[in-house]
XYZ file of C-alpha atoms in Angstrom:
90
model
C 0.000 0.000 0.000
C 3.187 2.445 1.023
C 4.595 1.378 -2.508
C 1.211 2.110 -4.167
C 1.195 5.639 -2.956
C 4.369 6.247 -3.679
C 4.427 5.384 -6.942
C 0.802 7.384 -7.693
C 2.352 9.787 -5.904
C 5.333 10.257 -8.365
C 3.145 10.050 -11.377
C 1.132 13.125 -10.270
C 4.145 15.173 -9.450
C 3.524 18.492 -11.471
C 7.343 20.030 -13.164
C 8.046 23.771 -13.276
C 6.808 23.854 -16.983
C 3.559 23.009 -15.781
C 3.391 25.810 -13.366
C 4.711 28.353 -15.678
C 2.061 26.810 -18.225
C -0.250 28.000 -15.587
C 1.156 31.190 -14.843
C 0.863 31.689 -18.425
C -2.765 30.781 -18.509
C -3.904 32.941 -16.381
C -2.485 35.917 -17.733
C -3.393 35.553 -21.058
C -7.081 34.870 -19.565
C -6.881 38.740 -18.220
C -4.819 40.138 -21.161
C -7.038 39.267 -24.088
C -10.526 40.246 -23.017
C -9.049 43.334 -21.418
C -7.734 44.371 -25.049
C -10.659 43.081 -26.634
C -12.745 45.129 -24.369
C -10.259 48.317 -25.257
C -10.938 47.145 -28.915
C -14.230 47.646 -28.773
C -14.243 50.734 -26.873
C -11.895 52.441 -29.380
C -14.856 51.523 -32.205
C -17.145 52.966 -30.265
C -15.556 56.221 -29.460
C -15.574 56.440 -33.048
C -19.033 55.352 -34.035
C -20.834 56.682 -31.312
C -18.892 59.391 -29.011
C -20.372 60.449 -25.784
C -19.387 62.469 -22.823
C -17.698 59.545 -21.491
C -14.939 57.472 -22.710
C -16.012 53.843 -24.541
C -12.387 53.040 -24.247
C -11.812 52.947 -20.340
C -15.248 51.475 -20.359
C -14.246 48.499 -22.515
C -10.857 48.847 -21.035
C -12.484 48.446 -17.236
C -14.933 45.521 -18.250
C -12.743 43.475 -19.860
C -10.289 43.680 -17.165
C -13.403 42.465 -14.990
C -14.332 40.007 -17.210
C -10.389 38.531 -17.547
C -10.145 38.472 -13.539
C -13.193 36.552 -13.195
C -12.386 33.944 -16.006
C -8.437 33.345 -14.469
C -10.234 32.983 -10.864
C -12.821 30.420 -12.547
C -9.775 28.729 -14.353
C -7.580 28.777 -10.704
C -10.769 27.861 -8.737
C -10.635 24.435 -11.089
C -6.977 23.604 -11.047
C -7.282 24.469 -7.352
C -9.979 21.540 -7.431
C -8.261 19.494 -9.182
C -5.014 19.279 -7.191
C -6.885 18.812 -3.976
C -9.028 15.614 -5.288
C -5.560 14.096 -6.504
C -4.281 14.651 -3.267
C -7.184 13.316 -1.435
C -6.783 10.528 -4.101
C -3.081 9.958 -3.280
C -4.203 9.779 0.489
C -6.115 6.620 0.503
């Protein structure tokens, strides 16, 4: 049983690439809909200006919208690390 763990143990060790992979995930998760949401508020400032700026609008929502999709995406690795470990445990 000692050997079993052990050896599931080893096979869910996670390298350094895998973290940076990560890393990388979440900040391309905030990066793109934050310039897709300055994107779109640069077309609209165009189209359709107002007394407010479109651009920090988009700019502010997709920054929003990016946060809450890398905490969704760390929320589930988070989840996932914790059932292998409860998995390695028994």
């Amino acid at each position: 049983e000692k050997e079993e763990r052990k050896l599931k143990s080893l096979r869910n060790t996670r390298s350094v690439w895998s973290g940076l992979g990560l890393f990388g995930m979440v900040g391309w998760s905030v990066s793109i809909p934050t310039l897709i949401g300055a994107a779109v508020g640069i077309w609209l400032d165009k189209k359709n200006p107002q007394h407010f700026s479109w651009t920090l609008t988009g700019l502010t929502t997709g920054l929003i919208a990016g946060c809450i999709i890398a905490w969704n995406w760390v929320n589930k690795e988070n989840k996932e690390i914790r059932k292998n470990t409860e998995d390695n445990d028994e």
